[in-house]
N, CA, C and O atoms as a MOPAC input file, in Angstrom:
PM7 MOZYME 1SCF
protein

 N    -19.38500 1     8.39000 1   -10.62900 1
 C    -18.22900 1     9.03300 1   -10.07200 1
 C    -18.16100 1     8.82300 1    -8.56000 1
 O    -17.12800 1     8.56300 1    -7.94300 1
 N    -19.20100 1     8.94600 1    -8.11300 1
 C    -19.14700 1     8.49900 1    -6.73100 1
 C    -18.78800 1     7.21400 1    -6.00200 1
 O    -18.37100 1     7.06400 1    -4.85400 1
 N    -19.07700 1     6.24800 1    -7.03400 1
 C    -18.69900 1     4.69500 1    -6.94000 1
 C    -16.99300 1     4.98000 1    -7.08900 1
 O    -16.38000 1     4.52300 1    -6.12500 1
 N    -16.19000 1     5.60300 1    -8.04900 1
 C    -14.72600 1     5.81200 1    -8.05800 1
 C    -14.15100 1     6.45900 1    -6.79900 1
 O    -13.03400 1     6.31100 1    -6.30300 1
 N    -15.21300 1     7.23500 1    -6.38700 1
 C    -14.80300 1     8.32700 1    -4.86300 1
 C    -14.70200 1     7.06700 1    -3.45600 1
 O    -13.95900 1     7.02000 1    -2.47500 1
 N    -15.71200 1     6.24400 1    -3.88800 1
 C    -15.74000 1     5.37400 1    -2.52700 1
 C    -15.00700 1     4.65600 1    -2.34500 1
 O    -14.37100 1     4.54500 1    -1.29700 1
 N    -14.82100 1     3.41500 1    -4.13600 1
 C    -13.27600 1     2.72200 1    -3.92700 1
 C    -12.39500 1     3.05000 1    -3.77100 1
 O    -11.47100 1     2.30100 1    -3.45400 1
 N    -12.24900 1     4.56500 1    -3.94900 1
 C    -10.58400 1     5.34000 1    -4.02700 1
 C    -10.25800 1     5.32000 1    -2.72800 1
 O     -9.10300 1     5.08200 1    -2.37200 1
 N    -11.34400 1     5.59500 1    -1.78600 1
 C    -11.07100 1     5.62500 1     0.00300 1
 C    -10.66500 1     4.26300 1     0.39300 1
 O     -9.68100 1     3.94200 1     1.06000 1
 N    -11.74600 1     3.36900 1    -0.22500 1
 C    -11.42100 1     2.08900 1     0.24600 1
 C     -9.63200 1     1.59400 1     0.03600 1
 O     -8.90800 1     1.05100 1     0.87100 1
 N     -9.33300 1     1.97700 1    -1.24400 1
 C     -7.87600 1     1.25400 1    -1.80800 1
 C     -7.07900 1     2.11300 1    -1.02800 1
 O     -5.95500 1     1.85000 1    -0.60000 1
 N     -7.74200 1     3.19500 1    -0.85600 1
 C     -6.37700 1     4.81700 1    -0.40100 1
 C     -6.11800 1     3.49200 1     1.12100 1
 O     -5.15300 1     2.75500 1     1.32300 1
 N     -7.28300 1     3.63700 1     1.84800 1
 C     -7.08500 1     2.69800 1     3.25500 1
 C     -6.22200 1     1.53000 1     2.72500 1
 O     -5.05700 1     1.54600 1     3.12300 1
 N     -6.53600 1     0.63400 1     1.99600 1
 C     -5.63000 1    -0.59200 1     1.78400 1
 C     -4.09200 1    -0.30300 1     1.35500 1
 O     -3.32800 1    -1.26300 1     1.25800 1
 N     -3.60500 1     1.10100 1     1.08200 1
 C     -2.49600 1     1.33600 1     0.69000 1
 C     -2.02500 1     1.96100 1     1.84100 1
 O     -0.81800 1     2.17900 1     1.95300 1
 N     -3.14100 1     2.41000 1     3.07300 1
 C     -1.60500 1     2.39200 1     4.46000 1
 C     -1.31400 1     1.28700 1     5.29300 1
 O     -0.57500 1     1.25900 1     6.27700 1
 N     -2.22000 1     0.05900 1     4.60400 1
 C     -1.90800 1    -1.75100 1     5.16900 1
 C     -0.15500 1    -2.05700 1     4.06100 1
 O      0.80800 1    -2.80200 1     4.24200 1
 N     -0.45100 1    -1.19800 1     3.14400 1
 C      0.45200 1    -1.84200 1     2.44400 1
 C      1.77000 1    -1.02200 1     2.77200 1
 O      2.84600 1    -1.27100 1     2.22900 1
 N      1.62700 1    -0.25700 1     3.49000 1
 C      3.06900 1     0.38400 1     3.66500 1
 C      3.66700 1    -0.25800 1     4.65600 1
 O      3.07800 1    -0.44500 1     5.72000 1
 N      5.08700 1    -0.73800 1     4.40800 1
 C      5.35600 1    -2.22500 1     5.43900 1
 C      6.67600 1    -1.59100 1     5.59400 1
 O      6.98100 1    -0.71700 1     4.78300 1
 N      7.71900 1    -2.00200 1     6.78100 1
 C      8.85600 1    -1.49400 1     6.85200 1
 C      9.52200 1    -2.90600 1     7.59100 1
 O      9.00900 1    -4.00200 1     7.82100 1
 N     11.09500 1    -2.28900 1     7.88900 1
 C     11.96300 1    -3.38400 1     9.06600 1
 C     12.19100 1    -2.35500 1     9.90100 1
 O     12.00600 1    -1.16700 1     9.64100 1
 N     12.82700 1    -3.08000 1    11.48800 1
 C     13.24000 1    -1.69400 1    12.37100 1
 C     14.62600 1    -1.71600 1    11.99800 1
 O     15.27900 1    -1.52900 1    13.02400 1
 N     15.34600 1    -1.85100 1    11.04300 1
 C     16.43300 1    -1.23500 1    10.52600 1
 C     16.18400 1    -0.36600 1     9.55900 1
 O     15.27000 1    -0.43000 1     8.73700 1
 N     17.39100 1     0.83400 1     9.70800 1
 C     17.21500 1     1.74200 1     8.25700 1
 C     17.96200 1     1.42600 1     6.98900 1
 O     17.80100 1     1.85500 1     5.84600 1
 N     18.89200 1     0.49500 1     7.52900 1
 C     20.15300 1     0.28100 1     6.25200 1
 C     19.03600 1    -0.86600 1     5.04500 1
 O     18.24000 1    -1.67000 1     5.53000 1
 N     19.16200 1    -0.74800 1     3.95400 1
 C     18.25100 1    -0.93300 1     2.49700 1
 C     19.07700 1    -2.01200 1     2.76100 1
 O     18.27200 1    -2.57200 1     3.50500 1
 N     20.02800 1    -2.75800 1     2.75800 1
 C     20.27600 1    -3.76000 1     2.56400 1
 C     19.94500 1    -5.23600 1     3.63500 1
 O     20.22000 1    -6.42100 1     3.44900 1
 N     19.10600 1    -4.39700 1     5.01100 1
 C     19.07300 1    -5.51900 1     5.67200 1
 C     17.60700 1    -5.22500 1     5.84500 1
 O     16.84800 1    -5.85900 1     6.57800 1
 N     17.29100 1    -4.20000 1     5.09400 1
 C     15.57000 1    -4.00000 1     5.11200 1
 C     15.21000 1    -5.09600 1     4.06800 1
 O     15.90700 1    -4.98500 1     3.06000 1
 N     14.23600 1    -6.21700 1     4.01800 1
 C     13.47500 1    -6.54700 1     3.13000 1
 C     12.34600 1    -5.68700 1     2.13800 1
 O     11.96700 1    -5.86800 1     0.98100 1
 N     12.04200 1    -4.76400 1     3.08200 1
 C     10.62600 1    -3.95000 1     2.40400 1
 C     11.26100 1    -2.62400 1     1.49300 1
 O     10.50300 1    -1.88700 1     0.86300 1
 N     12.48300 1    -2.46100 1     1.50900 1
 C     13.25000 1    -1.38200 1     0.73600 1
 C     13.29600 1    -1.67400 1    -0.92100 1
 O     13.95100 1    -2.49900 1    -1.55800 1
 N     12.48200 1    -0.81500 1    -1.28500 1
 C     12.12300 1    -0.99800 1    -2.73900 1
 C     10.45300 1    -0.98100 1    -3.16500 1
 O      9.50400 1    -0.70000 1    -2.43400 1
 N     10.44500 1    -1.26700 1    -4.19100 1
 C      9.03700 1    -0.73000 1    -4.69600 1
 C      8.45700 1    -2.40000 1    -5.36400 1
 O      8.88700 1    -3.30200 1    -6.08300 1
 N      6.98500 1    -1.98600 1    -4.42100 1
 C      6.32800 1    -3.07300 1    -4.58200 1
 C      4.78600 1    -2.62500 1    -5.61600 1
 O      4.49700 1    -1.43000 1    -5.65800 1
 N      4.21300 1    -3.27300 1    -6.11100 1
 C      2.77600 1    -3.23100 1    -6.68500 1
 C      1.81000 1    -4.86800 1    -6.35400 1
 O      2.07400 1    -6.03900 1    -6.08400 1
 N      0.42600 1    -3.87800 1    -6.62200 1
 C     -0.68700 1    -4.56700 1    -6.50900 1
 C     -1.29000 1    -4.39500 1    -7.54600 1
 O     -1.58300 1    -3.20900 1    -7.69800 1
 N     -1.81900 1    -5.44200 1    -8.83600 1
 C     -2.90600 1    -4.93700 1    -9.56500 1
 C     -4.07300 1    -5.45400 1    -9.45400 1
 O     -3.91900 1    -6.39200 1    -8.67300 1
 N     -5.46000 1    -5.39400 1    -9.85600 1
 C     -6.68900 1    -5.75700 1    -9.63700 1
 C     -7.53800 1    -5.40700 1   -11.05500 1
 O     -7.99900 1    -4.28100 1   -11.24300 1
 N     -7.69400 1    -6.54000 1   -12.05800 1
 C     -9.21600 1    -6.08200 1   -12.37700 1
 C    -10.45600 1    -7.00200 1   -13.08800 1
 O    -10.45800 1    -8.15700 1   -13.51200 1
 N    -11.54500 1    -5.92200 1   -13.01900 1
 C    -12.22400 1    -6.84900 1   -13.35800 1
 C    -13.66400 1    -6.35000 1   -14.46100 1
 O    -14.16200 1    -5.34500 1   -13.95300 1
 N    -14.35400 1    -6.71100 1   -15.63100 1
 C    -15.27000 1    -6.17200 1   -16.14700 1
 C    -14.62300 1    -4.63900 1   -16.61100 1
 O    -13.85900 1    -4.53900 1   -17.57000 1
 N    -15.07200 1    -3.42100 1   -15.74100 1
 C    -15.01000 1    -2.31900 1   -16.23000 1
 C    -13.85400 1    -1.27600 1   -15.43300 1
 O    -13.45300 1    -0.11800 1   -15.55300 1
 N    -13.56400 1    -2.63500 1   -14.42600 1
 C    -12.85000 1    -1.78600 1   -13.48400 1
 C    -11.13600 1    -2.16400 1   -13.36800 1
 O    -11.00300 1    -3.24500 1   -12.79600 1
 N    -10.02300 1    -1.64400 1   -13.70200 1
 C     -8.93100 1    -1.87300 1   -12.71900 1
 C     -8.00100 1    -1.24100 1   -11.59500 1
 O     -8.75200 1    -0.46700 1   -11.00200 1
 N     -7.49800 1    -1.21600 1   -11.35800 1
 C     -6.72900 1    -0.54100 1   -10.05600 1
 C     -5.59000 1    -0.98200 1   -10.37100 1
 O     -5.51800 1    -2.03200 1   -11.00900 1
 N     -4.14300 1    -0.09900 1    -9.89800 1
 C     -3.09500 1    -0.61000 1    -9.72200 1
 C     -2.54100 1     0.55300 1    -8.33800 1
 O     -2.64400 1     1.77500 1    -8.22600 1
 N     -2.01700 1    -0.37000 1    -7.55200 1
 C     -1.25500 1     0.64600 1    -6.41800 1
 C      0.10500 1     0.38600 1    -6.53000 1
 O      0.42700 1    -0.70900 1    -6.99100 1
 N      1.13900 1     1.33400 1    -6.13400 1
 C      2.63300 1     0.82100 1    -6.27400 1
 C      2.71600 1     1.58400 1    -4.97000 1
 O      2.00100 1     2.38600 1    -4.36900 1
 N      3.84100 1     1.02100 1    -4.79100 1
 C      4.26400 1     1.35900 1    -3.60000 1
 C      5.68300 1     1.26900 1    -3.04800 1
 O      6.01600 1     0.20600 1    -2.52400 1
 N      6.69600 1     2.44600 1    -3.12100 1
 C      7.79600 1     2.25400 1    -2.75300 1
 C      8.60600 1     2.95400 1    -1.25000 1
 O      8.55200 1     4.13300 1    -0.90100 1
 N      9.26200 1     1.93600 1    -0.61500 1
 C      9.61100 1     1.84300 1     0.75600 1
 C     11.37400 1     2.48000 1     0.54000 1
 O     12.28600 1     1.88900 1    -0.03800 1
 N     11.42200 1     3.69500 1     1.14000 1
 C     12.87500 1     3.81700 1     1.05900 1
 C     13.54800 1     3.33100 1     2.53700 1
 O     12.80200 1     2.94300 1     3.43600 1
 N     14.70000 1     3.37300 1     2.67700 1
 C     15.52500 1     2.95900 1     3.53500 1
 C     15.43800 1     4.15500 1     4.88700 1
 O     15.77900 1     3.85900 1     6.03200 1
 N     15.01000 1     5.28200 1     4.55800 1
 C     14.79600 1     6.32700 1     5.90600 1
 C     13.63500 1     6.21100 1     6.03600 1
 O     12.96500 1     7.24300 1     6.06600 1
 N     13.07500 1     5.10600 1     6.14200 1
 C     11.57900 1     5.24500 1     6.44700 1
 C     10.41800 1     5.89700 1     6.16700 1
 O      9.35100 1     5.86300 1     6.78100 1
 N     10.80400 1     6.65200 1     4.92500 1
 C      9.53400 1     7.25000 1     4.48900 1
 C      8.99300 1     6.37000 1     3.18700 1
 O      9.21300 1     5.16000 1     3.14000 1
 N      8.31400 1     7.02000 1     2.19500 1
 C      7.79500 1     6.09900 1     1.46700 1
 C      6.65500 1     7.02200 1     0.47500 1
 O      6.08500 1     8.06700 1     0.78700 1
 N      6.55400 1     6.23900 1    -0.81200 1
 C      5.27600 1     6.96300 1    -1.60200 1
 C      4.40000 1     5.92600 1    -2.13400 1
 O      4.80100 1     4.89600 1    -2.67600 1
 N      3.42500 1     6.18900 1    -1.98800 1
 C      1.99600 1     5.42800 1    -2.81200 1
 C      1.49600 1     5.84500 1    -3.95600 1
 O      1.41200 1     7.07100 1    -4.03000 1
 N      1.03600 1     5.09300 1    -5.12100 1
 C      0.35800 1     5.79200 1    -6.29200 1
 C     -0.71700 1     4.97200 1    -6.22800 1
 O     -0.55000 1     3.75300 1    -6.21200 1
 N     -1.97300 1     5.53900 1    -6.18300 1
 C     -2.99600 1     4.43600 1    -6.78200 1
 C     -3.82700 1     4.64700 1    -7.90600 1
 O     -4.35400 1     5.75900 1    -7.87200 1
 N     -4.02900 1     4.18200 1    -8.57500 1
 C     -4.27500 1     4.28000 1    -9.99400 1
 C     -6.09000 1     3.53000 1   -10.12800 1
 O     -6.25700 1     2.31600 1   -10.24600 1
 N     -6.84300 1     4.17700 1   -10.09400 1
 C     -8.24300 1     3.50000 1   -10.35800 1
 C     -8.80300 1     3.89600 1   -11.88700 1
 O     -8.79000 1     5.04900 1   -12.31800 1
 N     -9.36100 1     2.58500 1   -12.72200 1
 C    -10.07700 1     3.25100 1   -14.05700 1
 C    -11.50500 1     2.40300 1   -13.45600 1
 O    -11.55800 1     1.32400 1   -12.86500 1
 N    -12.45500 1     3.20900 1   -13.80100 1
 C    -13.99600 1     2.74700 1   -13.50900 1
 C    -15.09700 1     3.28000 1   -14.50300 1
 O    -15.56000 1     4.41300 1   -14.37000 1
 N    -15.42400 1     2.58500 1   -15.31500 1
 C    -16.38600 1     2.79500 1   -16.47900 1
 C    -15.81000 1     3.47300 1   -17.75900 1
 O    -16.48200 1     3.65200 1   -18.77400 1
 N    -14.51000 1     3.83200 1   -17.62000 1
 C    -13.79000 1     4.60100 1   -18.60000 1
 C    -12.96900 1     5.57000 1   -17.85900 1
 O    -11.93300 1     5.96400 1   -18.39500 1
 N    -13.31100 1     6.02000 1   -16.65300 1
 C    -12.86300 1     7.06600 1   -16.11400 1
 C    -11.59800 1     6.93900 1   -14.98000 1
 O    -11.70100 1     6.07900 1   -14.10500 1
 N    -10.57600 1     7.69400 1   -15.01900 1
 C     -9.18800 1     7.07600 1   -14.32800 1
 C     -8.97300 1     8.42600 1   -13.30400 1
 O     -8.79000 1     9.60500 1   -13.60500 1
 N     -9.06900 1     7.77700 1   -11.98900 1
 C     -8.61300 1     8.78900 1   -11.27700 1
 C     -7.02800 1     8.34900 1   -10.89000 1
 O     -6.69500 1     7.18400 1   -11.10500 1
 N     -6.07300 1     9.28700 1   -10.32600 1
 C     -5.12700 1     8.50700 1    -9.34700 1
 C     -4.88900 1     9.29200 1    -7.98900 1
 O     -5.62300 1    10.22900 1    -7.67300 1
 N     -3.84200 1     8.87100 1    -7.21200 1
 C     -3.84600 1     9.82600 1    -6.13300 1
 C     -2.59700 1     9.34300 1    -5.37500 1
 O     -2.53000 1     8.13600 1    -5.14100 1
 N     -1.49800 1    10.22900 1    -4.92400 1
 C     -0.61600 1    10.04100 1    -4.43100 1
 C     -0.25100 1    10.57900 1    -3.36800 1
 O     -0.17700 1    11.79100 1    -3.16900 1
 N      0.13300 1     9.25500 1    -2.21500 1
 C      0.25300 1     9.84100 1    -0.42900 1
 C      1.75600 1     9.22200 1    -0.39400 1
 O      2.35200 1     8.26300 1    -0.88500 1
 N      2.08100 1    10.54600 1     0.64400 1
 C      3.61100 1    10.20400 1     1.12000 1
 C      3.12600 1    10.27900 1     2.54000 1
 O      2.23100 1    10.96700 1     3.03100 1
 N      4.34300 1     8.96400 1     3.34200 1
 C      3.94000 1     8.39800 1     4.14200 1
 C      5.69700 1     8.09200 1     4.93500 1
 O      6.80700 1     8.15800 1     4.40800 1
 N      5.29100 1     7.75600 1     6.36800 1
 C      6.58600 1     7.92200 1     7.51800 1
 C      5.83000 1     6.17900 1     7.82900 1
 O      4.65800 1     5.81700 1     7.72700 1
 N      7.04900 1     5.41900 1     8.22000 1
 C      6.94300 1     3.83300 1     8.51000 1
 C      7.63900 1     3.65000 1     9.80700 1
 O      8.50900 1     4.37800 1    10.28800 1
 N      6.96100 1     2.22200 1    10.45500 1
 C      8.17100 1     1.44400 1    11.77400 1
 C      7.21000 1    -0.02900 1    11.45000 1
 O      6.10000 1    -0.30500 1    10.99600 1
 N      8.39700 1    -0.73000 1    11.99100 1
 C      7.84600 1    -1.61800 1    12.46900 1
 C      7.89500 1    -2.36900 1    14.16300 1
 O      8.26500 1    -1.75500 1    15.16300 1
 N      7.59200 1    -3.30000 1    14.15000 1
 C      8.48900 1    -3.72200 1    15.22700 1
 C      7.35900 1    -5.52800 1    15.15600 1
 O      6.13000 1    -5.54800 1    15.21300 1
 N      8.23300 1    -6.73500 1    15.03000 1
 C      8.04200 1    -7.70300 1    14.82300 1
 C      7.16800 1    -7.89200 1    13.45500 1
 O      7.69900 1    -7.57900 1    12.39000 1
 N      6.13500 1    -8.28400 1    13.46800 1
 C      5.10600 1    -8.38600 1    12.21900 1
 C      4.24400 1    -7.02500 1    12.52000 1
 O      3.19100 1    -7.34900 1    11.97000 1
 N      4.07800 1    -6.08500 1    12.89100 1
 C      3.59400 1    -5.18300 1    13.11300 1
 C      4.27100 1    -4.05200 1    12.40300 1
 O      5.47700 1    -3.85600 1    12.55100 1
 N      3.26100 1    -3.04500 1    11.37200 1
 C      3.64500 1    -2.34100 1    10.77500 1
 C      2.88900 1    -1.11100 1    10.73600 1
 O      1.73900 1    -1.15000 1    10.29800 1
 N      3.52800 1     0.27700 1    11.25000 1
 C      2.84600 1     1.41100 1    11.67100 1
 C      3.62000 1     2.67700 1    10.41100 1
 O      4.73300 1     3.15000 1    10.18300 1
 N      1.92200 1     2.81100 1     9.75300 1
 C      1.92300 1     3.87300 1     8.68000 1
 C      1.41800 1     5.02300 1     9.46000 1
 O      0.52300 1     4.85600 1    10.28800 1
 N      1.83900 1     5.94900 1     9.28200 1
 C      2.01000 1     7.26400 1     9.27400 1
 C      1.53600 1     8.38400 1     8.44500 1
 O      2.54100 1     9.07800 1     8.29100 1
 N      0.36800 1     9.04500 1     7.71000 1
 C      0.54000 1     9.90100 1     6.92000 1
 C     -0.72400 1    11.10600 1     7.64400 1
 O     -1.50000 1    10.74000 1     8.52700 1
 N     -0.72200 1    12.38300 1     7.13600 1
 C     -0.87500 1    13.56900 1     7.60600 1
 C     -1.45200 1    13.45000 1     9.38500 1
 O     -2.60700 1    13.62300 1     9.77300 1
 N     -0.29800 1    13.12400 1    10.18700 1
 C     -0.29800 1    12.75600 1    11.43800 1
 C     -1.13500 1    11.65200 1    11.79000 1
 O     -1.23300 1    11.52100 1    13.01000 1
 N     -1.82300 1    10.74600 1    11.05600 1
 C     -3.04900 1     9.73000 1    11.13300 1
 C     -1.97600 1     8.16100 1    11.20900 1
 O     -1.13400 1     7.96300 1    10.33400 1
 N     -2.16400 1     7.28200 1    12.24100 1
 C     -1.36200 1     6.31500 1    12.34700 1
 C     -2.23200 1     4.70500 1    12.32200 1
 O     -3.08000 1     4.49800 1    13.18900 1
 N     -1.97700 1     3.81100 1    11.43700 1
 C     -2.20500 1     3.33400 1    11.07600 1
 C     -1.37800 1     1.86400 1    11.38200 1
 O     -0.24200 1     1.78200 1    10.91700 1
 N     -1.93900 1     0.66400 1    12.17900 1
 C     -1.24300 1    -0.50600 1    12.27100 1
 C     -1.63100 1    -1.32800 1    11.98800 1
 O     -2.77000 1    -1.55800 1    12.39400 1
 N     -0.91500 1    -2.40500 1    11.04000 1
 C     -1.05000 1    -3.44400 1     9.99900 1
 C     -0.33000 1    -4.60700 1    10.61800 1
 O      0.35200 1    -4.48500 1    11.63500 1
 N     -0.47000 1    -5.53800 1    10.09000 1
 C      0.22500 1    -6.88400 1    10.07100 1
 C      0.61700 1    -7.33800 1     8.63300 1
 O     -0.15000 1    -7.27200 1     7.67200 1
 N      2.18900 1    -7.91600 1     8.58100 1
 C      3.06500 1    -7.59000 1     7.31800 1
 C      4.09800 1    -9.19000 1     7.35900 1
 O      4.86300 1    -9.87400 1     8.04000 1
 N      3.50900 1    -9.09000 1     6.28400 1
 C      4.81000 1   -10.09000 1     5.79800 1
 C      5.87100 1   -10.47000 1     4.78900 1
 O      5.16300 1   -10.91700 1     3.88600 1
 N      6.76000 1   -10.54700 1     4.49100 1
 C      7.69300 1   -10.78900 1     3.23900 1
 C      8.59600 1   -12.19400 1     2.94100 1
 O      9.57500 1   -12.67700 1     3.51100 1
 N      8.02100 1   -12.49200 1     2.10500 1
 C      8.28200 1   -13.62100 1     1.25400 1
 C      9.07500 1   -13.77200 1    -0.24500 1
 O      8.64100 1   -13.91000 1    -1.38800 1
 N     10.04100 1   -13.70600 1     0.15100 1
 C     11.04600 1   -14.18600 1    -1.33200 1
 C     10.44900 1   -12.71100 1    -2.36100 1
 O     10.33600 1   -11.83600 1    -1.50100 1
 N     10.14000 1   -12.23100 1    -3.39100 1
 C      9.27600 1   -11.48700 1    -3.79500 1
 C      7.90100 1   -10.53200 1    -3.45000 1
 O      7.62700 1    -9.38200 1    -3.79400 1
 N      7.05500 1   -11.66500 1    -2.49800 1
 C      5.81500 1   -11.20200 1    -2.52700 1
 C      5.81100 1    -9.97300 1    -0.91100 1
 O      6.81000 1   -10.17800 1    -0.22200 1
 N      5.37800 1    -9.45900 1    -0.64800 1
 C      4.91400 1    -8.64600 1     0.82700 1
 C      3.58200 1    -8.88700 1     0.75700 1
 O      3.01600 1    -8.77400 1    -0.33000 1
 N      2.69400 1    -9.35200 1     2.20300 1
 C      1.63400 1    -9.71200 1     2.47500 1
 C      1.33700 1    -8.80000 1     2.94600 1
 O      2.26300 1    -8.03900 1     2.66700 1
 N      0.51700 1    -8.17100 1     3.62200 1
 C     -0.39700 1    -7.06300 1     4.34200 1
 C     -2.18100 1    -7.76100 1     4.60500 1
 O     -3.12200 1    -7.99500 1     3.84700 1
 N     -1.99000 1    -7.87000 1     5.80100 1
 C     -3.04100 1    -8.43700 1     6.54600 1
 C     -3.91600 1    -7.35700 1     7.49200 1
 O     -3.36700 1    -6.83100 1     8.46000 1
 N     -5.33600 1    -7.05900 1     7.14200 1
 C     -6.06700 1    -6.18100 1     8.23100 1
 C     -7.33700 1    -6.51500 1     8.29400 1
 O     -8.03500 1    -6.25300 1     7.31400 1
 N     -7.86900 1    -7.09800 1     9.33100 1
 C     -8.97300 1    -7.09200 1     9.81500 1
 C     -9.54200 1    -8.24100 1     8.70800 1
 O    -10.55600 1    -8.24800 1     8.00900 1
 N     -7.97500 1    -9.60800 1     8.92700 1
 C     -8.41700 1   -10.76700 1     8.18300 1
 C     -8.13200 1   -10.55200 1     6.28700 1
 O     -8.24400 1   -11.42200 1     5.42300 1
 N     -7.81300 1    -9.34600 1     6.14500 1
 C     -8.10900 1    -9.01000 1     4.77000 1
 C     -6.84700 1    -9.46200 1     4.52400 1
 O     -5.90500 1    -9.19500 1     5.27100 1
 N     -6.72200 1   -10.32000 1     3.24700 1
 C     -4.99900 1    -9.66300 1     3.01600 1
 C     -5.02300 1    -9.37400 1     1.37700 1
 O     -5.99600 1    -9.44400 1     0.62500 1
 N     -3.62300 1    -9.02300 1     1.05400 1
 C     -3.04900 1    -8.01500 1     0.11900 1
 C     -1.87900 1    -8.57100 1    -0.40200 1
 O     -0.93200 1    -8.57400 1     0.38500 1
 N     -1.67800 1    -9.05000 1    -1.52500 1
 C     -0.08500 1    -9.28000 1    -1.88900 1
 C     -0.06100 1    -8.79300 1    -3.18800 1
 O     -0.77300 1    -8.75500 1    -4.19200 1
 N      1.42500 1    -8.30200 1    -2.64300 1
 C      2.26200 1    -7.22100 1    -3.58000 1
 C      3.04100 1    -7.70400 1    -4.17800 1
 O      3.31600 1    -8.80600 1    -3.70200 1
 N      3.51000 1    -7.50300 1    -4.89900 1
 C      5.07700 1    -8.27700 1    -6.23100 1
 C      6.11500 1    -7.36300 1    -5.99000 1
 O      5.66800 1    -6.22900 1    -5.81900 1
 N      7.69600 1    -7.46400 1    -5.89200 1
 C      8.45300 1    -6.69900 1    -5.84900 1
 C      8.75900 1    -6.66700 1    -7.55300 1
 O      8.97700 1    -7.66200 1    -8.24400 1
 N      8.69600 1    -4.77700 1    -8.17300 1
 C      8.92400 1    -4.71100 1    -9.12600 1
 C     10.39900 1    -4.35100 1    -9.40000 1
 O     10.80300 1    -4.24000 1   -10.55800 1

């Protein structure tokens, strides 16, 4: 259980890389407006995070971990900006800046070399 407690921090962190925005609010000239996912698995383990970007800049995360049989999930609501490739998450006053990209379907999320791609569902 503790191994589920540690990845859950780890993915919870990779899901405020993944909260990506535009500095417009209008959904139609935002690319990141709408709901994206990540899945992952492997052996005993999978993960799925979703992640949807509304047009006022806020936003919700689900992350979904199963590990040995056992499924936790956990859901953060979250305030967005961007400004160029730079993307600043927001949640219980804790601010968070990413590097972001969007491609036809996919959104990239880049931190500390890591990256992340999402599927628009």
């Amino acid at each position: 259980m503790n191994q589920i407690r540690y990845f859950s921090l780890t993915i919870f962190a990779l899901l405020l890389i993944v909260v990506v925005s535009c500095d417009k609010n209008d959904a139609a000239d935002n690319p990141l407006v709408g709901t994206w996912e990540y899945v992952e698995s492997f052996e005993d383990f999978s993960m799925t995070v979703t992640i949807t970007f509304r047009a006022d800049q806020t936003g919700t995360s689900i992350m979904v971990v199963t590990l040995a049989g056992e499924t936790e999930s956990e859901t953060t609501n979250f305030t967005y900006s961007t400004s160029g490739t730079k993307l600043t998450l927001t949640e219980s006053n804790e601010s968070t800046v990413l590097i972001y990209s969007v491609s036809g379907n996919k959104l990239t999320i880049t931190e500390d070399g890591e990256q992340i791609v999402f599927t628009r569902k």
